[in-house]
Coordinates of C-alpha atoms (C1' of nucleotides) in Angstrom, one line a residue:
Chain A
M18 CA 105.8 110.8 91.5
K19 CA 106.7 112.4 94.7
I20 CA 108.0 111.3 98.1
D21 CA 109.0 112.4 101.4
P22 CA 106.9 114.5 103.8
K23 CA 110.1 115.1 105.7
N24 CA 110.1 111.7 107.0
P25 CA 113.8 110.6 107.0
A26 CA 113.0 106.8 107.4
D27 CA 112.0 104.4 104.9
L28 CA 113.0 106.7 102.1
S29 CA 114.0 103.7 99.8
A30 CA 110.7 102.2 100.5
Q31 CA 108.8 105.4 99.8
I32 CA 110.9 105.8 96.3
A33 CA 110.1 102.1 95.6
K34 CA 106.3 102.6 96.2
A35 CA 106.2 105.8 94.0
I36 CA 107.8 104.1 91.2
K37 CA 105.7 101.0 91.5
D38 CA 102.5 103.0 91.7
A39 CA 103.6 104.9 88.5
I40 CA 104.4 101.4 86.8
I41 CA 100.8 99.9 88.0
S42 CA 99.0 103.0 86.9
G43 CA 100.5 102.8 83.5
D44 CA 102.3 106.0 83.9
L45 CA 105.6 104.4 83.1
P46 CA 105.1 102.0 80.2
V47 CA 106.8 99.0 79.6
D48 CA 110.4 99.3 78.4
E49 CA 110.4 103.0 79.3
R50 CA 113.8 103.8 80.8
L51 CA 113.9 105.3 84.3
P52 CA 116.3 108.1 84.9
S53 CA 119.6 107.2 85.8
E54 CA 120.3 106.7 89.6
A55 CA 122.4 110.0 89.7
E56 CA 119.2 111.9 88.4
M57 CA 116.9 110.2 90.6
A58 CA 119.0 111.0 93.5
E59 CA 118.9 114.6 92.9
Q60 CA 115.3 114.6 91.8
F61 CA 114.2 112.8 95.2
A62 CA 117.1 114.8 97.1
V63 CA 118.4 111.5 98.6
S64 CA 121.7 109.8 98.0
R65 CA 122.5 107.2 95.3
P66 CA 122.8 104.2 97.6
T67 CA 119.2 104.9 98.8
V68 CA 117.9 105.2 95.1
R69 CA 119.8 101.9 94.5
E70 CA 117.9 100.1 97.6
A71 CA 114.8 101.2 96.2
L72 CA 115.6 99.8 92.6
K73 CA 116.7 96.5 94.1
R74 CA 113.3 96.3 95.8
L75 CA 111.6 96.7 92.4
G76 CA 114.1 94.4 90.8
A77 CA 113.2 91.7 93.1
Q78 CA 109.7 91.7 92.2
S79 CA 110.7 91.8 88.5
L80 CA 109.1 95.2 88.0
I81 CA 112.3 96.5 86.5
R82 CA 115.4 95.2 84.9
T83 CA 118.8 97.1 84.9
Q84 CA 121.5 97.1 82.3
R85 CA 125.0 98.5 82.7
G86 CA 126.8 100.6 79.9
A87 CA 126.4 103.7 78.2
T88 CA 122.9 103.3 77.0
G89 CA 122.0 101.2 80.1
G90 CA 119.7 102.1 83.1
A91 CA 116.7 100.7 84.6
F92 CA 113.8 99.8 82.5
V93 CA 110.2 98.8 83.3
N94 CA 110.0 95.2 82.7
R95 CA 107.3 93.5 81.0
L96 CA 106.2 91.1 83.5
R97 CA 105.9 87.6 81.9
F98 CA 104.0 84.7 83.0
E99 CA 107.0 82.5 83.2
D100 CA 108.7 85.0 85.5
A101 CA 105.7 85.3 87.7
Y102 CA 105.6 81.4 88.0
G103 CA 108.8 81.3 90.3
Q104 CA 107.6 83.8 92.6
Q105 CA 104.2 82.4 92.8
I106 CA 105.5 79.0 93.4
T107 CA 107.9 80.3 96.2
T108 CA 105.2 82.3 98.0
S109 CA 103.0 79.5 97.9
T110 CA 105.4 77.0 99.2
L111 CA 106.4 79.3 102.1
L112 CA 102.8 80.1 103.0
L113 CA 102.2 76.5 103.3
S114 CA 105.1 75.6 105.5
M115 CA 105.0 78.7 107.6
N116 CA 101.4 78.7 108.5
E117 CA 100.9 75.2 109.4
V118 CA 98.3 74.6 106.6
S119 CA 97.2 71.1 107.0
F120 CA 97.6 68.6 104.2
A121 CA 93.9 68.3 103.9
T122 CA 93.3 72.1 103.3
A123 CA 96.1 72.4 100.6
C124 CA 95.1 69.1 99.0
E125 CA 91.3 70.2 99.1
A126 CA 92.6 73.5 97.3
R127 CA 94.6 72.0 94.8
Y128 CA 92.2 69.3 93.5
A129 CA 89.2 71.9 93.6
L130 CA 91.3 74.1 91.3
E131 CA 92.4 71.4 88.9
R132 CA 88.7 70.2 88.7
A133 CA 88.0 73.7 87.6
C134 CA 90.1 73.4 84.6
A135 CA 89.2 69.8 83.6
P136 CA 86.4 70.9 81.3
L137 CA 88.5 73.4 79.4
S138 CA 91.2 70.7 79.4
A139 CA 89.1 68.1 78.0
E140 CA 87.9 70.5 75.2
R141 CA 91.4 72.0 74.3
R142 CA 94.0 69.4 75.0
T143 CA 96.6 68.9 72.1
A144 CA 98.4 65.8 71.4
D145 CA 101.5 67.4 73.0
H146 CA 99.5 67.6 76.5
L147 CA 98.4 64.1 76.0
A148 CA 101.9 63.0 75.3
T149 CA 103.2 64.6 78.2
M150 CA 100.8 63.0 80.6
R151 CA 101.3 59.5 79.2
A152 CA 104.9 59.8 79.5
E153 CA 104.7 61.0 83.1
A154 CA 102.5 58.2 84.0
H155 CA 104.9 55.8 82.3
R156 CA 107.8 57.2 84.2
Q157 CA 105.8 56.7 87.5
S158 CA 105.4 53.0 86.7
Q159 CA 109.1 52.4 86.4
P160 CA 110.6 50.3 89.4
G161 CA 113.2 51.7 91.6
L162 CA 111.7 55.2 91.2
T163 CA 112.4 57.3 94.7
D164 CA 109.4 58.8 96.3
E165 CA 110.7 62.2 95.5
A166 CA 111.2 61.4 91.8
F167 CA 107.5 60.0 91.9
C168 CA 106.2 63.3 93.2
A169 CA 108.1 65.4 90.8
S170 CA 106.6 63.4 87.9
D171 CA 103.3 63.7 89.6
V172 CA 103.5 67.5 89.7
A173 CA 104.6 67.4 86.0
F174 CA 101.5 65.2 85.2
H175 CA 99.3 67.6 86.8
R176 CA 100.9 70.8 85.3
A177 CA 100.2 69.2 81.9
L178 CA 96.6 68.7 82.8
V179 CA 96.4 72.3 83.9
D180 CA 98.2 73.6 80.8
A181 CA 95.9 71.7 78.5
A182 CA 93.1 74.2 79.4
C183 CA 95.4 76.6 77.1
N184 CA 94.4 79.5 79.4
P185 CA 97.7 81.2 80.7
V186 CA 95.9 82.8 83.4
L187 CA 94.8 79.5 84.7
S188 CA 98.1 77.9 84.4
Y189 CA 99.7 80.8 86.2
Q190 CA 97.0 80.7 89.2
L191 CA 97.5 76.8 89.4
A192 CA 101.2 76.7 89.3
G193 CA 101.5 77.7 93.0
A194 CA 98.6 75.4 94.0
V195 CA 100.2 72.3 92.2
E196 CA 103.8 73.0 93.0
A197 CA 103.7 74.2 96.4
M198 CA 102.0 70.7 97.2
Q199 CA 105.2 69.0 96.4
P200 CA 107.0 69.2 99.6
L201 CA 103.8 68.1 101.4
M202 CA 103.5 65.1 99.1
N203 CA 107.1 64.3 99.8
M204 CA 106.2 63.5 103.3
I205 CA 104.2 60.6 102.1
T206 CA 105.8 57.2 101.3
F207 CA 104.2 55.6 98.3
S208 CA 103.9 51.8 98.4
A209 CA 103.9 50.0 95.2
R210 CA 100.2 49.2 95.7
S211 CA 99.3 53.0 96.1
R212 CA 101.4 54.0 93.2
E213 CA 99.8 51.6 91.0
K214 CA 96.4 53.1 92.0
I215 CA 97.4 56.5 91.5
I216 CA 99.0 55.8 88.0
G217 CA 95.7 54.1 87.2
Y218 CA 93.9 57.3 88.0
H219 CA 96.5 59.2 85.9
S220 CA 95.9 57.0 83.0
A221 CA 92.0 57.2 83.4
I222 CA 92.4 61.0 83.5
A223 CA 94.3 61.0 80.3
D224 CA 91.9 58.7 78.5
A225 CA 89.0 60.9 79.6
L226 CA 90.8 64.0 78.3
E227 CA 91.6 62.3 75.0
A228 CA 88.1 61.3 74.7
Q229 CA 87.3 64.9 75.6
D230 CA 85.0 63.4 78.1
A231 CA 84.9 66.4 80.8
A232 CA 82.5 64.5 83.3
G233 CA 84.8 61.6 83.2
A234 CA 88.0 63.4 83.8
D235 CA 86.3 65.3 86.6
A236 CA 85.0 62.0 88.4
Q237 CA 88.6 60.6 88.0
L238 CA 90.2 63.8 89.6
A239 CA 87.7 63.7 92.3
A240 CA 88.4 59.9 93.0
L241 CA 92.1 60.8 92.9
A242 CA 91.5 63.6 95.3
A243 CA 89.7 61.4 97.6
Y244 CA 92.4 58.7 97.5
T245 CA 95.2 61.2 98.0
Q246 CA 93.4 62.4 101.2
E247 CA 93.1 58.8 102.3
L248 CA 96.6 57.9 101.9
A249 CA 97.6 61.1 103.8
Q250 CA 95.2 60.2 106.6
D251 CA 97.0 56.9 107.0
V252 CA 100.4 58.3 107.1
F253 CA 99.7 61.0 109.5
A254 CA 97.7 58.6 111.5
Q255 CA 100.8 56.1 111.8
R256 CA 103.1 59.0 112.4
D257 CA 101.1 60.1 115.4
A258 CA 100.5 56.6 116.6
A259 CA 104.5 56.1 116.5
R260 CA 105.0 59.5 118.2
N261 CA 102.6 58.8 121.2
G262 CA 103.7 55.2 121.8
Chain B
M27 CA 125.3 79.5 102.9
K28 CA 127.9 80.7 100.5
I29 CA 128.4 82.8 97.6
D30 CA 130.8 84.4 95.0
P31 CA 132.7 82.3 92.5
K32 CA 135.0 85.4 92.2
N33 CA 132.0 86.8 90.1
P34 CA 132.1 90.6 91.0
A35 CA 128.9 91.2 89.5
D36 CA 125.4 90.7 91.0
L37 CA 126.8 90.3 94.5
S38 CA 123.7 91.6 96.1
A39 CA 121.6 89.1 94.0
Q40 CA 123.9 86.1 95.0
I41 CA 123.7 87.1 98.7
A42 CA 120.0 87.5 98.5
K43 CA 119.6 84.1 96.8
A44 CA 121.7 82.5 99.5
I45 CA 119.5 83.8 102.2
K46 CA 116.5 83.1 100.4
D47 CA 117.5 79.5 99.8
A48 CA 118.2 79.2 103.5
I49 CA 114.7 80.3 104.4
I50 CA 113.0 78.2 101.9
S51 CA 114.9 75.2 103.1
G52 CA 114.1 75.9 106.7
D53 CA 117.5 76.4 107.6
L54 CA 116.6 79.7 108.8
P55 CA 113.5 79.3 110.8
V56 CA 110.8 81.8 111.4
D57 CA 111.7 84.9 113.7
E58 CA 115.4 83.8 113.5
R59 CA 117.6 86.8 113.6
L60 CA 120.2 87.2 110.7
P61 CA 123.6 88.5 111.6
S62 CA 123.8 92.2 111.7
E63 CA 124.8 94.1 108.4
A64 CA 128.2 94.6 109.4
E65 CA 128.9 91.0 110.3
M66 CA 127.3 89.7 106.9
A67 CA 129.5 92.2 105.1
E68 CA 132.4 90.5 106.6
Q69 CA 131.2 86.9 106.2
F70 CA 130.6 87.5 102.7
A71 CA 133.5 89.8 102.1
V72 CA 131.5 92.5 100.6
S73 CA 130.7 96.1 101.8
R74 CA 127.7 96.9 103.7
P75 CA 125.8 98.7 101.0
T76 CA 125.9 95.5 99.0
V77 CA 124.5 93.4 101.8
R78 CA 121.8 96.1 102.4
E79 CA 120.9 95.8 98.7
A80 CA 120.5 92.1 99.1
L81 CA 118.4 92.7 102.3
K82 CA 116.0 95.2 100.5
R83 CA 115.5 92.4 97.9
L84 CA 114.3 90.1 100.4
G85 CA 112.1 92.6 102.4
A86 CA 110.4 93.5 99.1
Q87 CA 109.1 90.0 99.1
S88 CA 108.2 90.0 102.8
L89 CA 110.8 87.2 103.5
I90 CA 112.4 89.4 106.1
R91 CA 111.4 92.4 108.3
T92 CA 113.9 94.8 109.9
Q93 CA 114.1 96.7 113.1
R94 CA 116.2 99.4 114.2
G95 CA 117.9 99.7 117.6
A96 CA 120.2 97.8 120.0
T97 CA 118.3 94.4 119.7
G98 CA 117.2 95.2 116.2
G99 CA 118.3 93.6 113.0
A100 CA 116.8 91.4 110.1
F101 CA 114.4 88.6 111.2
V102 CA 113.0 86.0 109.2
N103 CA 109.4 87.0 108.6
R104 CA 106.4 84.6 108.9
L105 CA 104.8 85.0 105.6
R106 CA 101.1 85.5 106.3
F107 CA 98.3 85.0 103.8
E108 CA 97.3 88.8 104.1
D109 CA 100.7 89.8 103.2
A110 CA 100.8 87.8 100.2
Y111 CA 97.3 88.9 98.8
G112 CA 98.7 92.2 98.1
Q113 CA 101.6 90.9 96.1
Q114 CA 99.4 88.2 94.4
I115 CA 96.9 91.0 93.2
T116 CA 99.7 93.3 92.1
T117 CA 101.3 90.6 90.0
S118 CA 98.2 89.5 88.6
T119 CA 97.1 92.8 87.6
L120 CA 100.3 93.5 86.0
L121 CA 100.4 90.4 84.2
L122 CA 96.9 91.0 82.7
S123 CA 97.8 94.5 81.8
M124 CA 101.2 93.9 80.4
N125 CA 100.4 90.7 78.4
E126 CA 97.4 91.7 76.4
V127 CA 95.5 89.0 78.1
S128 CA 92.1 89.2 76.5
F129 CA 89.0 89.9 78.5
A130 CA 87.6 86.6 77.6
T131 CA 90.6 84.6 78.9
A132 CA 90.7 86.4 82.1
C133 CA 87.1 86.1 82.7
E134 CA 87.0 82.4 81.8
A135 CA 89.9 81.7 84.3
R136 CA 88.0 83.7 87.0
Y137 CA 84.7 82.0 86.6
A138 CA 86.4 78.7 86.3
L139 CA 88.1 79.1 89.7
E140 CA 85.0 80.6 91.4
R141 CA 82.8 77.5 90.2
A142 CA 85.7 75.4 91.8
C143 CA 85.0 76.7 95.2
A144 CA 81.1 77.0 94.9
P145 CA 80.6 73.5 96.3
L146 CA 82.8 74.0 99.3
S147 CA 81.3 77.6 99.8
A148 CA 77.7 76.1 99.7
E149 CA 78.8 73.6 102.6
R150 CA 80.5 76.0 104.7
R151 CA 79.2 79.6 104.3
T152 CA 78.6 81.2 107.5
A153 CA 75.9 83.9 108.2
D154 CA 78.6 86.4 108.0
H155 CA 79.5 85.5 104.4
L156 CA 75.9 85.6 103.4
A157 CA 75.4 88.9 105.2
T158 CA 78.4 90.3 103.3
M159 CA 76.9 89.1 100.0
R160 CA 73.6 90.3 100.6
A161 CA 75.0 93.8 101.6
E162 CA 77.1 94.0 98.6
A163 CA 74.1 93.1 96.4
H164 CA 71.9 95.8 97.9
R165 CA 74.8 98.5 97.5
Q166 CA 74.8 97.4 93.8
S167 CA 71.1 98.3 93.4
Q168 CA 71.6 101.9 94.9
P169 CA 71.0 104.5 92.1
G170 CA 73.7 106.8 91.2
L171 CA 76.5 104.3 91.8
T172 CA 79.3 105.0 89.5
D173 CA 80.6 102.1 87.3
E174 CA 83.7 101.9 89.3
A175 CA 82.0 101.5 92.5
F176 CA 79.7 99.0 91.0
C177 CA 82.8 97.0 90.0
A178 CA 84.4 97.3 93.4
S179 CA 81.2 96.0 95.1
D180 CA 81.2 93.2 92.5
V181 CA 84.6 92.3 93.7
A182 CA 83.8 92.5 97.3
F183 CA 80.8 90.0 96.5
H184 CA 82.9 87.6 94.8
R185 CA 85.6 87.6 97.5
A186 CA 83.0 86.8 100.0
L187 CA 81.9 83.9 97.9
V188 CA 85.5 82.6 97.6
D189 CA 86.2 83.1 101.2
A190 CA 83.0 81.3 102.3
A191 CA 85.0 78.2 101.3
C192 CA 86.8 78.6 104.5
N193 CA 90.0 77.5 102.8
P194 CA 92.7 80.1 103.3
V195 CA 94.7 78.5 100.4
L196 CA 91.9 78.8 97.9
S197 CA 91.3 82.3 99.0
Y198 CA 94.7 83.3 98.6
Q199 CA 94.9 81.7 95.0
L200 CA 91.8 83.3 93.9
A201 CA 92.4 86.8 95.3
G202 CA 94.6 87.6 92.3
A203 CA 92.2 86.0 89.8
V204 CA 89.3 88.1 91.3
E205 CA 90.8 91.3 92.0
A206 CA 93.1 91.6 88.9
M207 CA 89.8 91.4 86.8
Q208 CA 88.7 94.7 88.2
P209 CA 90.5 96.9 85.8
L210 CA 89.3 95.0 83.0
M211 CA 85.7 95.2 84.4
N212 CA 86.0 98.8 84.7
M213 CA 86.3 99.1 81.0
I214 CA 82.7 98.1 80.7
T215 CA 79.9 100.5 81.1
F216 CA 77.0 99.0 83.0
S217 CA 73.4 99.9 82.0
A218 CA 70.6 100.0 84.4
R219 CA 69.4 96.9 82.7
S220 CA 72.5 94.9 82.8
R221 CA 73.1 95.9 86.5
E222 CA 69.8 94.5 87.3
K223 CA 70.5 91.3 85.7
I224 CA 73.8 90.9 87.5
I225 CA 72.5 91.8 90.8
G226 CA 69.7 89.0 90.0
Y227 CA 72.4 86.6 89.5
H228 CA 74.2 87.8 92.8
S229 CA 70.9 87.4 94.7
A230 CA 70.4 83.9 93.2
I231 CA 73.7 82.7 94.1
A232 CA 73.4 84.0 97.7
D233 CA 70.1 82.3 98.0
A234 CA 71.8 78.9 96.6
L235 CA 74.5 79.2 99.1
E236 CA 72.1 79.9 102.0
A237 CA 70.2 76.7 100.9
Q238 CA 73.4 74.8 100.6
D239 CA 72.5 74.2 97.0
A240 CA 75.9 73.6 95.4
A241 CA 74.5 72.6 91.9
G242 CA 72.3 75.7 91.9
A243 CA 75.2 78.1 93.0
D244 CA 77.4 76.6 90.2
A245 CA 74.5 77.0 87.7
Q246 CA 74.1 80.7 88.6
L247 CA 77.8 81.4 88.5
A248 CA 78.0 79.7 85.0
A249 CA 75.1 82.0 83.9
L250 CA 76.7 84.9 85.2
A251 CA 80.0 84.0 83.5
A252 CA 78.2 83.7 80.3
Y253 CA 76.3 87.1 80.7
T254 CA 79.7 88.7 81.5
Q255 CA 81.2 87.4 78.4
E256 CA 78.4 88.6 76.6
L257 CA 78.3 92.1 77.8
A258 CA 82.1 92.4 77.3
Q259 CA 81.6 91.1 73.7
D260 CA 79.0 93.8 73.0
V261 CA 81.2 96.5 74.5
F262 CA 84.4 95.5 72.5
A263 CA 82.2 95.2 69.4
Q264 CA 80.9 98.7 69.7
R265 CA 84.3 100.0 70.5
D266 CA 85.6 98.3 67.5
A267 CA 83.0 99.7 65.3
A268 CA 83.4 103.1 66.5
R269 CA 87.1 102.9 65.9
N270 CA 86.9 101.5 62.4
G271 CA 84.0 103.5 61.2
Chain C
dG10 C1' 133.4 102.1 53.5
dA11 C1' 135.2 98.9 57.1
dC12 C1' 137.4 98.3 61.2
dG13 C1' 139.8 99.3 65.4
dT14 C1' 140.1 103.0 69.3
dT15 C1' 138.5 106.3 72.4
dT16 C1' 135.1 108.1 75.1
dA17 C1' 131.3 109.3 77.7
dA18 C1' 127.6 107.4 80.4
dT19 C1' 125.7 104.1 83.7
dT20 C1' 125.6 100.4 86.8
dG21 C1' 128.0 97.8 90.6
dT22 C1' 130.8 98.1 94.6
dC23 C1' 133.8 100.0 98.3
dT24 C1' 135.2 103.0 102.1
dG25 C1' 133.9 106.0 105.9
dA26 C1' 131.1 108.7 108.2
dC27 C1' 127.1 110.3 110.9
dA28 C1' 122.0 110.4 112.5
dA29 C1' 118.2 108.0 114.5
dA30 C1' 116.2 104.3 117.1
dT31 C1' 116.0 101.2 120.9
dG32 C1' 116.7 98.1 124.4
dA33 C1' 120.1 97.1 128.2
dA34 C1' 122.8 98.4 131.6
dA35 C1' 124.4 101.7 135.1
dA36 C1' 123.4 105.3 137.9
dT37 C1' 120.5 108.1 140.6
dT38 C1' 116.8 108.8 143.8
dG39 C1' 113.1 107.8 147.1
Chain D
dC3 C1' 116.1 97.7 148.4
dA4 C1' 112.8 99.4 144.6
dA5 C1' 111.6 102.4 141.2
dT6 C1' 113.0 105.7 138.1
dT7 C1' 116.1 108.1 135.1
dT8 C1' 120.3 108.5 132.4
dT9 C1' 123.8 106.9 129.8
dC10 C1' 125.5 103.9 126.4
dA11 C1' 126.3 100.5 123.0
dT12 C1' 124.3 98.3 119.1
dT13 C1' 122.1 98.4 114.8
dT14 C1' 119.7 100.2 111.0
dG15 C1' 118.9 104.3 107.8
dT16 C1' 121.3 107.4 105.2
dC17 C1' 124.9 110.3 103.2
dA18 C1' 129.3 111.7 100.2
dG19 C1' 132.7 110.7 97.3
dA20 C1' 135.4 107.5 94.8
dC21 C1' 136.7 103.7 91.6
dA22 C1' 135.9 99.4 88.5
dA23 C1' 133.5 97.2 84.8
dT24 C1' 130.3 97.4 81.1
dT25 C1' 128.6 99.0 77.1
dA26 C1' 127.3 101.6 72.9
dA27 C1' 128.3 105.3 70.4
dA28 C1' 131.5 108.7 68.3
dC29 C1' 135.9 109.2 66.4
dG30 C1' 139.8 108.2 63.7
dT31 C1' 142.5 105.3 60.6
dC32 C1' 143.4 102.6 56.8

DNA sequence: GACGTTTAATTGTCTGACAAATGAAAATTG
DNA sequence: CAATTTTCATTTGTCAGACAATTAAACGTC
């Protein structure tokens, strides 16, 4: 774990990279305590603030955690799926909003991925997953629900669908795809008619999963994907028309 | 953008969160210049090192970039897919290695996701994608290739397959799933016989994509997934037998 | 032995300073 | 006047030393 070919710039970045590499390679196992800041400062021949900047970089990625006190210090953090969800969602959301990704592209990706776990979900869904999906579908049918609340419930429904695959890796990968869509979905105004249709698809999906009918679930997801795209197209067409004259 | 309910701990984390929220909400647009470190220190009523620690946190997530000099400073960074790939892959790799995710689980997720983009890839693959896949398949047939090089080429093949869907969101989401598998795949020793079979599947996949045969590509991917699982099972069974006896 | 106290170690923060980079303004020169 | 060079102010990157807050272990007392 060494740094610094006499390059007095980016020292904290170099130190962060050295520690990060050690963690990735397994050289620093989980829960291992790093040397104290003072020790590292001496070891790397830099000042303590520089070491601290490096540690903050790692902390921002949840690679380490710090603890004050006599037995405190910086420890290699066990990266948990729950911790990674947040970062994944933030990154996905920013990628979509900063790169002018079209609604169609994001929507296509989302439904392609969801359909990928439909067969697994049909096989493994538990009563819990089904109950969550039913509850969200019911909430979506409540009158007076704002568009935002409708979208939030939609996301919750689809997360349950994904989680029903009982594969944490899949859940993690799809969390970003599903949740990052929410800001885009919020641009759509859902009429009572369109809400009704969407809830119909949701119920049909839950039915298919309950019957462990993978093909049926896939078909309903495909139909929902097509309908969502259609809705969005209408919204954007109207918006463009209003803008142009 | 405010902080600090008189809580003198985690000041840098609070500042980082405030700025991060401003970026996510769009309050700070891309390429906007943040105030100088000295100004922010005054604004937040903290010292400059504290501000710097906050900025380093954001820099580690590629949310900002910094530049020295007269017109320098910290700027809101346009998060690009290429930048996000690296973080996604690192995080996925660590998640797998730190959470004792079984080979079967990771492999299942990976192939489920790849099959999700097979139809799109069949539709949109370009000559470039096909050429890359052919080239990697050919490389895999070279004698004397180490297992690691074989795995690396395997990853390159599958990345081309994913990229052929021509959907950057899909490519981003799947980069982690595909690349994070590499360390796990490296645990497998590939016999000449098994390499031959895998290359056969790869060629068949490339053929199906070239013919825009979505169903065929899906079938070959499914078969490859099953074969990979079978190979892994053998390896782990042998390893367990050796350990126990 | 149980319980309160002290103490040492460690992170979190502050102050003040200097070095290095960098673009803009000013000065110089043709 | 135009082009080039020099100077300079601004900003980040780093350093040194200091103090506060936290925490668990060591210690002392009853």
